mmCIF file of C-alpha atoms in Angstrom:
data_model
loop_
_atom_site.group_PDB
_atom_site.id
_atom_site.type_symbol
_atom_site.label_atom_id
_atom_site.label_comp_id
_atom_site.label_asym_id
_atom_site.label_seq_id
_atom_site.Cartn_x
_atom_site.Cartn_y
_atom_site.Cartn_z
ATOM 1 C CA UNK A 140 0.000 0.000 0.000
ATOM 2 C CA UNK A 141 1.494 3.341 -0.956
ATOM 3 C CA UNK A 142 1.802 6.285 1.398
ATOM 4 C CA UNK A 143 -1.232 8.159 0.039
ATOM 5 C CA UNK A 144 -3.700 5.282 0.419
ATOM 6 C CA UNK A 145 -2.270 4.468 3.800
ATOM 7 C CA UNK A 146 -2.924 8.034 4.999
ATOM 8 C CA UNK A 147 -6.356 8.239 3.377
ATOM 9 C CA UNK A 148 -7.757 4.744 4.026
ATOM 10 C CA UNK A 149 -5.808 2.568 6.483
ATOM 11 C CA UNK A 150 -5.152 5.540 8.803
ATOM 12 C CA UNK A 151 -8.284 7.469 7.841
ATOM 13 C CA UNK A 152 -8.333 10.406 10.285
ATOM 14 C CA UNK A 153 -12.085 10.283 10.902
ATOM 15 C CA UNK A 154 -13.102 6.653 10.495
ATOM 16 C CA UNK A 155 -10.042 4.908 11.941
ATOM 17 C CA UNK A 156 -8.269 7.419 14.196
ATOM 18 C CA UNK A 157 -11.485 9.231 15.203
ATOM 19 C CA UNK A 158 -9.776 12.633 14.962
ATOM 20 C CA UNK A 159 -11.482 15.875 13.967
ATOM 21 C CA UNK A 160 -14.892 14.625 15.054
ATOM 22 C CA UNK A 161 -16.228 18.036 16.128
ATOM 23 C CA UNK A 162 -16.308 19.551 12.624
ATOM 24 C CA UNK A 163 -17.145 16.134 11.175
ATOM 25 C CA UNK A 164 -20.360 15.961 13.194
ATOM 26 C CA UNK A 165 -21.244 19.660 13.158
ATOM 27 C CA UNK A 166 -20.756 20.535 9.499
ATOM 28 C CA UNK A 167 -21.961 17.329 7.837
ATOM 29 C CA UNK A 168 -25.628 18.395 7.767
ATOM 30 C CA UNK A 169 -25.461 19.111 4.026
ATOM 31 C CA UNK A 170 -23.079 18.093 1.254
ATOM 32 C CA UNK A 171 -22.369 21.751 0.386
ATOM 33 C CA UNK A 172 -21.268 22.591 3.955
ATOM 34 C CA UNK A 173 -19.235 19.362 4.133
ATOM 35 C CA UNK A 174 -17.455 20.219 0.879
ATOM 36 C CA UNK A 175 -16.683 23.720 2.137
ATOM 37 C CA UNK A 176 -15.108 22.419 5.330
ATOM 38 C CA UNK A 177 -13.239 19.663 3.471
ATOM 39 C CA UNK A 178 -11.643 22.231 1.145
ATOM 40 C CA UNK A 179 -10.786 24.557 4.052
ATOM 41 C CA UNK A 180 -9.225 21.706 6.063
ATOM 42 C CA UNK A 181 -7.242 20.529 3.030
ATOM 43 C CA UNK A 182 -5.757 23.987 2.437
ATOM 44 C CA UNK A 183 -4.858 24.461 6.112
ATOM 45 C CA UNK A 184 -3.374 20.977 6.571
ATOM 46 C CA UNK A 185 -1.412 20.950 3.317
ATOM 47 C CA UNK A 186 -0.173 24.529 3.634
ATOM 48 C CA UNK A 187 0.889 24.180 7.281
ATOM 49 C CA UNK A 188 2.519 20.778 6.765
ATOM 50 C CA UNK A 189 4.552 21.923 3.770
ATOM 51 C CA UNK A 190 5.668 25.147 5.503
ATOM 52 C CA UNK A 191 6.646 23.316 8.699
ATOM 53 C CA UNK A 192 8.511 20.679 6.694
ATOM 54 C CA UNK A 193 10.404 23.389 4.797
ATOM 55 C CA UNK A 194 11.615 25.132 7.956
ATOM 56 C CA UNK A 195 11.700 22.080 10.263
ATOM 57 C CA UNK A 196 15.447 22.321 10.885
ATOM 58 C CA UNK A 197 15.104 25.922 12.094
ATOM 59 C CA UNK A 198 12.394 25.210 14.672
ATOM 60 C CA UNK A 199 13.845 24.554 18.144
ATOM 61 C CA UNK A 200 12.625 21.330 19.735
ATOM 62 C CA UNK A 201 11.375 23.033 22.944
ATOM 63 C CA UNK A 202 9.082 25.542 21.245
ATOM 64 C CA UNK A 203 7.977 23.373 18.335
ATOM 65 C CA UNK A 204 4.336 23.095 19.475
ATOM 66 C CA UNK A 205 3.718 26.874 19.737
ATOM 67 C CA UNK A 206 5.431 27.234 16.358
ATOM 68 C CA UNK A 207 3.179 24.577 14.778
ATOM 69 C CA UNK A 208 0.050 26.114 16.274
ATOM 70 C CA UNK A 209 1.140 29.552 15.048
ATOM 71 C CA UNK A 210 1.561 28.232 11.506
ATOM 72 C CA UNK A 211 -1.787 26.414 11.606
ATOM 73 C CA UNK A 212 -3.515 29.517 13.020
ATOM 74 C CA UNK A 213 -2.037 31.657 10.243
ATOM 75 C CA UNK A 214 -3.317 29.347 7.499
ATOM 76 C CA UNK A 215 -6.706 29.048 9.200
ATOM 77 C CA UNK A 216 -7.051 32.837 9.332
ATOM 78 C CA UNK A 217 -6.032 33.122 5.675
ATOM 79 C CA UNK A 218 -8.685 30.595 4.654
ATOM 80 C CA UNK A 219 -11.236 32.333 6.866
ATOM 81 C CA UNK A 220 -10.528 35.730 5.283
ATOM 82 C CA UNK A 221 -10.613 34.276 1.777
ATOM 83 C CA UNK A 222 -13.969 32.663 2.498
ATOM 84 C CA UNK A 223 -15.427 35.849 3.944
ATOM 85 C CA UNK A 224 -14.320 37.744 0.847
ATOM 86 C CA UNK A 225 -15.112 35.271 -1.921
ATOM 87 C CA UNK A 226 -17.662 32.751 -0.554
ATOM 88 C CA UNK A 227 -19.737 34.821 1.854
ATOM 89 C CA UNK A 228 -22.846 32.585 1.908
ATOM 90 C CA UNK A 229 -20.772 29.578 2.863
ATOM 91 C CA UNK A 230 -18.826 31.725 5.330
ATOM 92 C CA UNK A 231 -22.018 32.690 7.137
ATOM 93 C CA UNK A 232 -22.981 29.040 7.530
ATOM 94 C CA UNK A 233 -19.692 27.402 8.562
ATOM 95 C CA UNK A 234 -17.344 30.233 9.637
ATOM 96 C CA UNK A 235 -17.136 29.076 13.247
ATOM 97 C CA UNK A 236 -16.075 25.594 12.209
ATOM 98 C CA UNK A 237 -13.492 26.961 9.811
ATOM 99 C CA UNK A 238 -12.053 29.041 12.647
ATOM 100 C CA UNK A 239 -11.754 26.053 14.982
ATOM 101 C CA UNK A 240 -9.746 24.108 12.393
ATOM 102 C CA UNK A 241 -6.858 25.624 14.336
ATOM 103 C CA UNK A 242 -7.613 23.281 17.238
ATOM 104 C CA UNK A 243 -8.162 20.247 15.039
ATOM 105 C CA UNK A 244 -5.943 17.534 16.487
ATOM 106 C CA UNK A 245 -5.884 15.750 13.128
ATOM 107 C CA UNK A 246 -3.790 18.592 11.700
ATOM 108 C CA UNK A 247 -1.452 18.986 14.683
ATOM 109 C CA UNK A 248 -0.934 15.203 14.712
ATOM 110 C CA UNK A 249 0.154 15.084 11.045
ATOM 111 C CA UNK A 250 2.541 17.995 11.584
ATOM 112 C CA UNK A 251 4.060 16.552 14.763
ATOM 113 C CA UNK A 252 4.365 13.014 13.352
ATOM 114 C CA UNK A 253 5.289 13.673 9.728
ATOM 115 C CA UNK A 254 5.932 17.267 8.640
ATOM 116 C CA UNK A 255 8.362 18.065 11.470
ATOM 117 C CA UNK A 256 10.487 15.007 10.618
ATOM 118 C CA UNK A 257 10.130 14.241 6.891
ATOM 119 C CA UNK A 258 11.049 16.044 3.682
ATOM 120 C CA UNK A 259 8.702 18.004 1.462
ATOM 121 C CA UNK A 260 7.689 15.102 -0.807
ATOM 122 C CA UNK A 261 6.568 12.688 1.887
ATOM 123 C CA UNK A 262 4.947 15.505 3.877
ATOM 124 C CA UNK A 263 2.907 16.641 0.868
ATOM 125 C CA UNK A 264 1.712 13.121 0.056
ATOM 126 C CA UNK A 265 0.796 12.466 3.689
ATOM 127 C CA UNK A 266 -1.081 15.779 4.016
ATOM 128 C CA UNK A 267 -3.005 15.233 0.790
ATOM 129 C CA UNK A 268 -3.815 11.635 1.751
ATOM 130 C CA UNK A 269 -5.046 12.637 5.195
ATOM 131 C CA UNK A 270 -7.093 15.487 3.690
ATOM 132 C CA UNK A 271 -8.621 13.141 1.123
ATOM 133 C CA UNK A 272 -9.534 10.697 3.904
ATOM 134 C CA UNK A 273 -11.174 13.451 5.955
ATOM 135 C CA UNK A 274 -12.965 14.845 2.889
ATOM 136 C CA UNK A 275 -14.298 11.389 1.976
ATOM 137 C CA UNK A 276 -15.569 10.809 5.525
ATOM 138 C CA UNK A 277 -17.315 14.164 5.877
ATOM 139 C CA UNK A 278 -18.792 14.037 2.354
ATOM 140 C CA UNK A 279 -20.165 10.523 2.849
ATOM 141 C CA UNK A 280 -21.637 11.542 6.213
ATOM 142 C CA UNK A 281 -23.044 14.737 4.684
ATOM 143 C CA UNK A 282 -24.593 12.868 1.754
ATOM 144 C CA UNK A 283 -26.071 10.215 4.054
ATOM 145 C CA UNK A 284 -27.580 12.806 6.390
ATOM 146 C CA UNK A 285 -28.969 14.944 3.580
ATOM 147 C CA UNK A 286 -30.514 11.863 1.907
ATOM 148 C CA UNK A 287 -31.971 10.518 5.176
ATOM 149 C CA UNK A 288 -33.512 13.888 6.070
ATOM 150 C CA UNK A 289 -36.379 13.219 3.623
ATOM 151 C CA UNK A 290 -37.908 10.401 5.668
ATOM 152 C CA UNK A 291 -36.020 10.938 8.925
ATOM 153 C CA UNK A 292 -35.785 14.678 9.746
ATOM 154 C CA UNK A 293 -33.683 13.997 12.856
ATOM 155 C CA UNK A 294 -30.753 13.182 10.546
ATOM 156 C CA UNK A 295 -30.193 16.894 9.885
ATOM 157 C CA UNK A 296 -30.041 17.737 13.596
ATOM 158 C CA UNK A 297 -27.120 17.188 16.016
ATOM 159 C CA UNK A 298 -28.459 13.885 17.464
ATOM 160 C CA UNK A 299 -28.804 12.610 13.901
ATOM 161 C CA UNK A 300 -25.127 13.352 13.330
ATOM 162 C CA UNK A 301 -24.162 11.007 16.175
ATOM 163 C CA UNK A 302 -26.561 8.287 15.017
ATOM 164 C CA UNK A 303 -25.546 8.362 11.356
ATOM 165 C CA UNK A 304 -21.823 8.711 12.153
ATOM 166 C CA UNK A 305 -22.068 5.804 14.601
ATOM 167 C CA UNK A 306 -23.728 3.575 12.016
ATOM 168 C CA UNK A 307 -21.164 4.531 9.371
ATOM 169 C CA UNK A 308 -18.279 3.805 11.777
ATOM 170 C CA UNK A 309 -19.824 0.426 12.599
ATOM 171 C CA UNK A 310 -19.981 -0.285 8.862
ATOM 172 C CA UNK A 311 -16.338 0.755 8.415
ATOM 173 C CA UNK A 312 -15.322 -1.577 11.279
ATOM 174 C CA UNK A 313 -17.200 -4.532 9.756
ATOM 175 C CA UNK A 314 -15.568 -3.980 6.367
ATOM 176 C CA UNK A 315 -12.180 -3.330 7.991
ATOM 177 C CA UNK A 316 -12.380 -6.587 9.972
ATOM 178 C CA UNK A 317 -12.894 -8.570 6.739
ATOM 179 C CA UNK A 318 -9.692 -7.164 5.243
ATOM 180 C CA UNK A 319 -7.521 -7.838 8.268
ATOM 181 C CA UNK B 258 23.430 30.679 20.896
ATOM 182 C CA UNK B 259 21.850 29.972 24.267
ATOM 183 C CA UNK B 260 18.727 27.802 24.014
ATOM 184 C CA UNK B 261 16.460 30.415 25.589
ATOM 185 C CA UNK B 262 17.555 33.092 23.134
ATOM 186 C CA UNK B 263 17.201 30.676 20.245
ATOM 187 C CA UNK B 264 13.663 29.768 21.286
ATOM 188 C CA UNK B 265 12.625 33.384 21.719
ATOM 189 C CA UNK B 266 14.200 34.315 18.385
ATOM 190 C CA UNK B 267 12.436 31.475 16.545
ATOM 191 C CA UNK B 268 9.049 32.393 17.987
ATOM 192 C CA UNK B 269 9.588 36.106 17.367
ATOM 193 C CA UNK B 270 10.591 35.621 13.733
ATOM 194 C CA UNK B 271 7.688 33.271 13.076
ATOM 195 C CA UNK B 272 5.194 35.599 14.780
ATOM 196 C CA UNK B 273 6.417 38.590 12.781
ATOM 197 C CA UNK B 274 6.215 36.589 9.564
ATOM 198 C CA UNK B 275 2.673 35.364 10.373
ATOM 199 C CA UNK B 276 1.591 38.891 11.297
ATOM 200 C CA UNK B 277 2.983 40.325 8.077
ATOM 201 C CA UNK B 278 1.305 37.682 5.909
ATOM 202 C CA UNK B 279 -2.045 38.175 7.654
ATOM 203 C CA UNK B 280 -1.832 41.969 7.478
ATOM 204 C CA UNK B 281 -1.136 41.747 3.746
ATOM 205 C CA UNK B 282 -4.006 39.325 3.111
ATOM 206 C CA UNK B 283 -6.461 41.300 5.252
ATOM 207 C CA UNK B 284 -5.561 44.307 3.087
ATOM 208 C CA UNK B 285 -6.153 42.294 -0.108
ATOM 209 C CA UNK B 286 -9.553 40.968 0.991
ATOM 210 C CA UNK B 287 -10.645 44.013 3.026
ATOM 211 C CA UNK B 288 -12.772 45.747 0.394
ATOM 212 C CA UNK B 289 -14.546 42.566 -0.620
ATOM 213 C CA UNK B 290 -15.240 41.606 3.019
ATOM 214 C CA UNK B 291 -16.636 45.056 3.799
ATOM 215 C CA UNK B 292 -18.833 44.927 0.686
ATOM 216 C CA UNK B 293 -20.181 41.461 1.630
ATOM 217 C CA UNK B 294 -20.988 42.556 5.185
ATOM 218 C CA UNK B 295 -22.748 45.691 3.994
ATOM 219 C CA UNK B 296 -24.751 43.715 1.423
ATOM 220 C CA UNK B 297 -25.837 41.183 4.045
ATOM 221 C CA UNK B 298 -26.929 43.989 6.395
ATOM 222 C CA UNK B 299 -28.751 45.782 3.595
ATOM 223 C CA UNK B 300 -30.646 42.587 2.809
ATOM 224 C CA UNK B 301 -31.728 42.201 6.441
ATOM 225 C CA UNK B 302 -32.754 45.855 6.690
ATOM 226 C CA UNK B 303 -34.794 45.683 3.495
ATOM 227 C CA UNK B 304 -36.537 42.621 4.853
ATOM 228 C CA UNK B 305 -37.198 44.423 8.128
ATOM 229 C CA UNK B 306 -38.745 47.395 6.386
ATOM 230 C CA UNK B 307 -40.659 45.466 3.737
ATOM 231 C CA UNK B 308 -42.029 42.624 5.805
ATOM 232 C CA UNK B 309 -42.880 44.456 8.974
ATOM 233 C CA UNK B 310 -44.724 47.355 7.378
ATOM 234 C CA UNK B 311 -46.092 45.670 4.273
ATOM 235 C CA UNK B 312 -44.744 48.487 2.128
ATOM 236 C CA UNK B 313 -42.692 47.314 -0.837
ATOM 237 C CA UNK B 314 -41.596 50.530 -2.495
ATOM 238 C CA UNK B 315 -40.343 52.968 0.043
ATOM 239 C CA UNK B 316 -38.271 55.990 -0.734
ATOM 240 C CA UNK B 317 -34.586 55.146 -0.762
ATOM 241 C CA UNK B 318 -33.516 55.245 2.802
ATOM 242 C CA UNK B 319 -30.642 57.282 3.940
ATOM 243 C CA UNK B 320 -27.746 55.243 5.171
ATOM 244 C CA UNK B 321 -25.602 56.933 7.738
ATOM 245 C CA UNK B 322 -22.707 54.543 7.967
ATOM 246 C CA UNK B 323 -20.809 55.213 11.135
ATOM 247 C CA UNK B 324 -22.057 58.768 11.608
ATOM 248 C CA UNK B 325 -22.915 59.393 15.219
ATOM 249 C CA UNK B 326 -26.205 61.124 15.693
ATOM 250 C CA UNK B 327 -26.503 63.400 18.690
ATOM 251 C CA UNK B 328 -30.025 62.573 19.728
ATOM 252 C CA UNK B 329 -29.459 58.818 19.479
ATOM 253 C CA UNK B 330 -26.790 58.177 22.042
ATOM 254 C CA UNK B 331 -24.720 55.333 20.645
ATOM 255 C CA UNK B 332 -27.318 54.098 18.158
ATOM 256 C CA UNK B 333 -27.144 54.928 14.434
ATOM 257 C CA UNK B 334 -30.067 56.174 12.440
ATOM 258 C CA UNK B 335 -30.418 54.005 9.363
ATOM 259 C CA UNK B 336 -33.777 55.059 8.025
ATOM 260 C CA UNK B 337 -36.100 57.881 8.732
ATOM 261 C CA UNK B 338 -39.216 57.488 6.702
ATOM 262 C CA UNK B 339 -42.737 58.878 6.813
ATOM 263 C CA UNK B 340 -43.891 56.326 9.349
ATOM 264 C CA UNK B 341 -40.885 54.256 10.261
ATOM 265 C CA UNK B 342 -37.570 54.866 11.971
ATOM 266 C CA UNK B 343 -34.869 52.209 11.863
ATOM 267 C CA UNK B 344 -32.050 52.363 14.373
ATOM 268 C CA UNK B 345 -28.902 50.339 14.528
ATOM 269 C CA UNK B 346 -27.804 49.393 18.010
ATOM 270 C CA UNK B 347 -24.937 47.391 19.415
ATOM 271 C CA UNK B 348 -24.398 45.248 22.468
ATOM 272 C CA UNK B 349 -22.270 42.477 23.831
ATOM 273 C CA UNK B 350 -23.452 38.900 24.346
ATOM 274 C CA UNK B 351 -21.841 35.655 25.440
ATOM 275 C CA UNK B 352 -19.605 35.156 22.419
ATOM 276 C CA UNK B 353 -18.796 38.782 21.624
ATOM 277 C CA UNK B 354 -20.389 41.881 20.174
ATOM 278 C CA UNK B 355 -23.604 41.931 18.188
ATOM 279 C CA UNK B 356 -25.380 44.557 16.140
ATOM 280 C CA UNK B 357 -29.117 44.974 15.823
ATOM 281 C CA UNK B 358 -31.563 46.848 13.652
ATOM 282 C CA UNK B 359 -34.657 48.047 15.488
ATOM 283 C CA UNK B 360 -37.630 49.423 13.583
ATOM 284 C CA UNK B 361 -39.933 51.831 15.415
ATOM 285 C CA UNK B 362 -43.091 53.507 14.266
ATOM 286 C CA UNK B 363 -43.554 57.173 15.100
ATOM 287 C CA UNK B 364 -45.251 56.311 18.395
ATOM 288 C CA UNK B 365 -42.057 54.636 19.479
ATOM 289 C CA UNK B 366 -43.627 51.176 19.239
ATOM 290 C CA UNK B 367 -41.229 48.443 18.131
ATOM 291 C CA UNK B 368 -42.163 47.156 14.691
ATOM 292 C CA UNK B 369 -39.380 44.645 14.315
ATOM 293 C CA UNK B 370 -35.950 43.587 15.524
ATOM 294 C CA UNK B 371 -33.286 41.891 13.422
ATOM 295 C CA UNK B 372 -29.753 40.834 14.259
ATOM 296 C CA UNK B 373 -27.227 42.118 11.724
ATOM 297 C CA UNK B 374 -24.139 40.447 13.166
ATOM 298 C CA UNK B 375 -23.496 38.224 16.134
ATOM 299 C CA UNK B 376 -20.886 35.834 17.467
ATOM 300 C CA UNK B 377 -22.984 33.681 19.791
ATOM 301 C CA UNK B 378 -22.460 29.932 20.030
ATOM 302 C CA UNK B 379 -24.310 28.019 17.288
ATOM 303 C CA UNK B 380 -27.308 26.318 18.828
ATOM 304 C CA UNK B 381 -27.591 28.704 21.764
ATOM 305 C CA UNK B 382 -27.420 31.716 19.447
ATOM 306 C CA UNK B 383 -30.035 30.351 17.051
ATOM 307 C CA UNK B 384 -32.736 32.563 18.548
ATOM 308 C CA UNK B 385 -30.926 35.447 16.798
ATOM 309 C CA UNK B 386 -31.189 33.924 13.315
ATOM 310 C CA UNK B 387 -34.343 34.350 11.291
ATOM 311 C CA UNK B 388 -36.933 32.935 11.334
ATOM 312 C CA UNK B 389 -37.072 33.546 15.068
ATOM 313 C CA UNK B 390 -40.274 33.610 17.092
ATOM 314 C CA UNK B 391 -38.260 35.164 19.894
ATOM 315 C CA UNK B 392 -37.165 38.187 17.823
ATOM 316 C CA UNK B 393 -40.747 38.552 16.585
ATOM 317 C CA UNK B 394 -41.947 38.673 20.201
ATOM 318 C CA UNK B 395 -40.411 42.164 20.494
ATOM 319 C CA UNK B 396 -43.287 43.494 18.371
ATOM 320 C CA UNK B 397 -45.843 42.220 20.894
ATOM 321 C CA UNK B 398 -44.109 43.894 23.820
ATOM 322 C CA UNK B 399 -44.053 40.599 25.704
ATOM 323 C CA UNK B 400 -40.414 39.510 25.614
ATOM 324 C CA UNK B 401 -38.815 37.042 27.989
ATOM 325 C CA UNK B 402 -35.276 35.782 28.393
ATOM 326 C CA UNK B 403 -34.747 32.370 26.819
ATOM 327 C CA UNK B 404 -33.795 29.471 29.062
ATOM 328 C CA UNK B 405 -30.398 28.112 28.018
ATOM 329 C CA UNK B 406 -29.511 31.356 26.259
ATOM 330 C CA UNK B 407 -29.995 33.721 29.183
ATOM 331 C CA UNK B 408 -26.920 35.880 28.602
ATOM 332 C CA UNK B 409 -27.602 36.227 24.880
ATOM 333 C CA UNK B 410 -31.284 37.016 25.205
ATOM 334 C CA UNK B 411 -30.886 39.419 28.128
ATOM 335 C CA UNK B 412 -28.084 41.274 26.318
ATOM 336 C CA UNK B 413 -30.260 41.685 23.225
ATOM 337 C CA UNK B 414 -33.218 42.849 25.317
ATOM 338 C CA UNK B 415 -31.000 45.381 27.097
ATOM 339 C CA UNK B 416 -29.552 46.664 23.810
ATOM 340 C CA UNK B 417 -33.012 47.109 22.279
ATOM 341 C CA UNK B 418 -34.230 48.891 25.365
ATOM 342 C CA UNK B 419 -31.183 51.171 25.435
ATOM 343 C CA UNK B 420 -31.676 52.128 21.789
ATOM 344 C CA UNK B 421 -35.397 52.752 22.196
ATOM 345 C CA UNK B 422 -35.053 54.721 25.435
ATOM 346 C CA UNK B 423 -32.389 57.010 24.087
ATOM 347 C CA UNK B 424 -34.114 57.853 20.866
ATOM 348 C CA UNK B 425 -35.900 61.174 20.904
ATOM 349 C CA UNK B 426 -38.064 60.846 17.857
ATOM 350 C CA UNK B 427 -38.701 64.604 17.591
ATOM 351 C CA UNK B 428 -35.035 65.283 17.039
ATOM 352 C CA UNK B 429 -33.833 62.559 14.783
ATOM 353 C CA UNK B 430 -35.316 63.636 11.466
ATOM 354 C CA UNK B 431 -34.066 67.199 11.073
ATOM 355 C CA UNK B 432 -33.968 67.096 7.274
ATOM 356 C CA UNK B 433 -37.430 65.628 6.821
ATOM 357 C CA UNK B 434 -40.264 67.903 5.862
ATOM 358 C CA UNK B 435 -42.477 69.755 8.276
ATOM 359 C CA UNK B 436 -45.421 67.391 8.013
ATOM 360 C CA UNK B 437 -43.274 64.520 9.185
ATOM 361 C CA UNK B 438 -42.114 66.512 12.156
ATOM 362 C CA UNK B 439 -45.677 67.616 12.878
ATOM 363 C CA UNK B 440 -46.750 63.994 12.711
ATOM 364 C CA UNK B 441 -44.044 62.998 15.131
ATOM 365 C CA UNK B 442 -44.969 65.667 17.615
ATOM 366 C CA UNK B 443 -48.667 64.869 17.264
ATOM 367 C CA UNK B 444 -48.225 61.156 17.787
ATOM 368 C CA UNK B 445 -46.161 61.782 20.869
ATOM 369 C CA UNK B 446 -48.684 64.269 22.206
ATOM 370 C CA UNK B 447 -51.608 61.928 21.596
ATOM 371 C CA UNK B 448 -49.777 59.109 23.307
ATOM 372 C CA UNK B 449 -49.076 61.304 26.289
ATOM 373 C CA UNK B 450 -52.762 62.216 26.446
ATOM 374 C CA UNK B 451 -53.908 58.590 26.603
ATOM 375 C CA UNK B 452 -52.146 56.933 29.522
#
């Protein structure tokens, strides 16, 4: 299995590692919102990981975490500003969840484990793979919830997010167990 | 270099770099962001005027962006029409500042309240997003704080009350024609006569 599929499928941030669940549950009420957050997370994760990887030898070990958070916060703010300027409708719906990407442990984990140690190539592939895995999870959850809303209105509400996400995770575990 | 100095230097350089990048990008997007915010507020205000009074084609209302108005305290006058005054008021809730538009008729009765901007927690702050039975309850004069969103709802109630109390309707339409001012004075006088 190559590095991209490993990051996206075998170590899927949402379905396997259960990271980034707050935005996953909160913003998956429609496919459009899910897509918006997936794109925002991809830009922040990829941008921060590549920048950290490029300057990793200059970052002192003791202050690496504040440095990583500073880089992530900068990219998050850039994405937030871009959204407010060029995608205002989407911004009004999901701005809060774009802003809290900065606390998303999925992103800090990839930077601590990969970007701060590996070169640009491996970091980029890992970031894109992780982003693709997160995007797939949130889009599938968003599509399932939007489709279920027709006969099961609860699916669009917060409790529905837990129910549908729980069922999807159970499905992922069943399929995963077959492959192992 | 000593470790402490190295750490401080690394953080300082990175912070300066991040600040510079963000300042540049805020400059690039600033105009567009301001335009979007203004458009969104205009939409809400139009809705407030159209829906609450049933009048579709009103005279273009005079926007007074950021111009303090003596008789209004800290509220802004947005619209001063023949039978409607719209004020913009501000307050501070649980998650940060919010801005409101309050429509009054010439008796000083609230005709509608809309939230232009807020930063309350999603879920708890939902009473501020339209459609909102709670915001509509301002027009009935029977408004109560909302359980679970006490800070938010009490802050909005206080801000509306502040704006309405401070407004002296006789003084806020100096450029409007005499009949409007007569009407204002009359409606106030008649209200005073009927306790």
